[in-house]
XYZ file of C-alpha atoms in Angstrom:
85
model
C -27.184 -10.185 17.404
C -26.374 -13.923 17.360
C -28.439 -14.326 20.504
C -31.524 -12.932 18.759
C -30.887 -15.083 15.703
C -30.541 -18.294 17.709
C -33.693 -17.706 19.764
C -35.933 -17.085 16.752
C -37.857 -20.039 15.369
C -36.604 -21.326 12.044
C -37.742 -23.727 9.380
C -41.275 -24.917 10.053
C -41.737 -23.040 13.359
C -39.257 -25.272 15.175
C -37.883 -23.636 18.317
C -34.425 -24.354 19.676
C -34.636 -25.787 23.207
C -33.460 -23.540 26.060
C -30.812 -26.074 27.108
C -29.318 -25.983 23.598
C -29.258 -22.192 23.628
C -27.401 -22.209 26.969
C -24.892 -24.759 25.634
C -24.306 -22.651 22.521
C -23.760 -19.524 24.621
C -21.315 -21.395 26.900
C -19.352 -22.832 23.977
C -19.346 -19.610 21.987
C -18.307 -17.561 24.997
C -15.376 -19.851 25.787
C -14.194 -20.631 22.275
C -15.135 -17.747 20.041
C -14.313 -15.118 22.647
C -10.582 -15.863 22.391
C -10.410 -16.995 18.788
C -8.798 -13.765 17.582
C -6.276 -13.470 20.426
C -3.425 -15.132 18.447
C -4.029 -12.735 15.557
C -3.996 -9.682 17.805
C -0.880 -10.952 19.603
C 0.855 -11.432 16.243
C -0.044 -7.904 15.162
C 1.168 -6.463 18.481
C 4.451 -8.403 18.332
C 5.128 -7.341 14.742
C 3.873 -3.769 14.930
C 7.094 -2.449 13.317
C 6.374 -4.433 10.160
C 2.837 -3.126 9.799
C 3.712 0.516 10.495
C 6.499 0.523 7.895
C 9.399 0.967 10.331
C 11.122 -2.177 9.057
C 10.820 -0.987 5.466
C 12.363 2.359 6.421
C 15.296 0.572 8.111
C 15.853 -1.604 5.028
C 15.783 1.467 2.774
C 18.243 3.243 5.070
C 20.724 0.339 4.891
C 20.294 0.020 1.125
C 21.127 3.720 0.710
C 24.164 3.343 2.988
C 25.350 0.336 0.968
C 24.873 2.216 -2.299
C 26.798 5.257 -1.021
C 29.700 3.115 0.184
C 29.793 1.229 -3.125
C 29.643 4.492 -5.090
C 32.566 5.889 -3.069
C 34.596 2.732 -3.697
C 33.796 2.811 -7.424
C 34.762 6.480 -7.660
C 38.290 5.928 -6.305
C 38.861 2.648 -8.151
C 39.938 3.576 -11.694
C 40.801 0.078 -12.931
C 37.304 -1.309 -12.215
C 38.378 -4.082 -9.867
C 40.177 -4.840 -6.659
C 43.908 -5.439 -6.474
C 44.064 -8.911 -4.938
C 47.802 -9.547 -5.640
C 48.861 -7.240 -2.845
């Protein structure tokens, strides 16, 4: 698509020279071809975050913490901890 766009005349029938087209293709192929690699690597490395696995783990630990706290509150009738020993 970009190749067809670059080769078409633009403005007042000005054509882009063949050498310029080859330079653009060389630069675009080397630079633009790998421009999204860091993004894809980041997504692959952090796949657990994007699939929701990390959120599920956090929810699981929050529920465990709540259950432990509820059990401690249930057995503690004075509302606090006995720190005097």
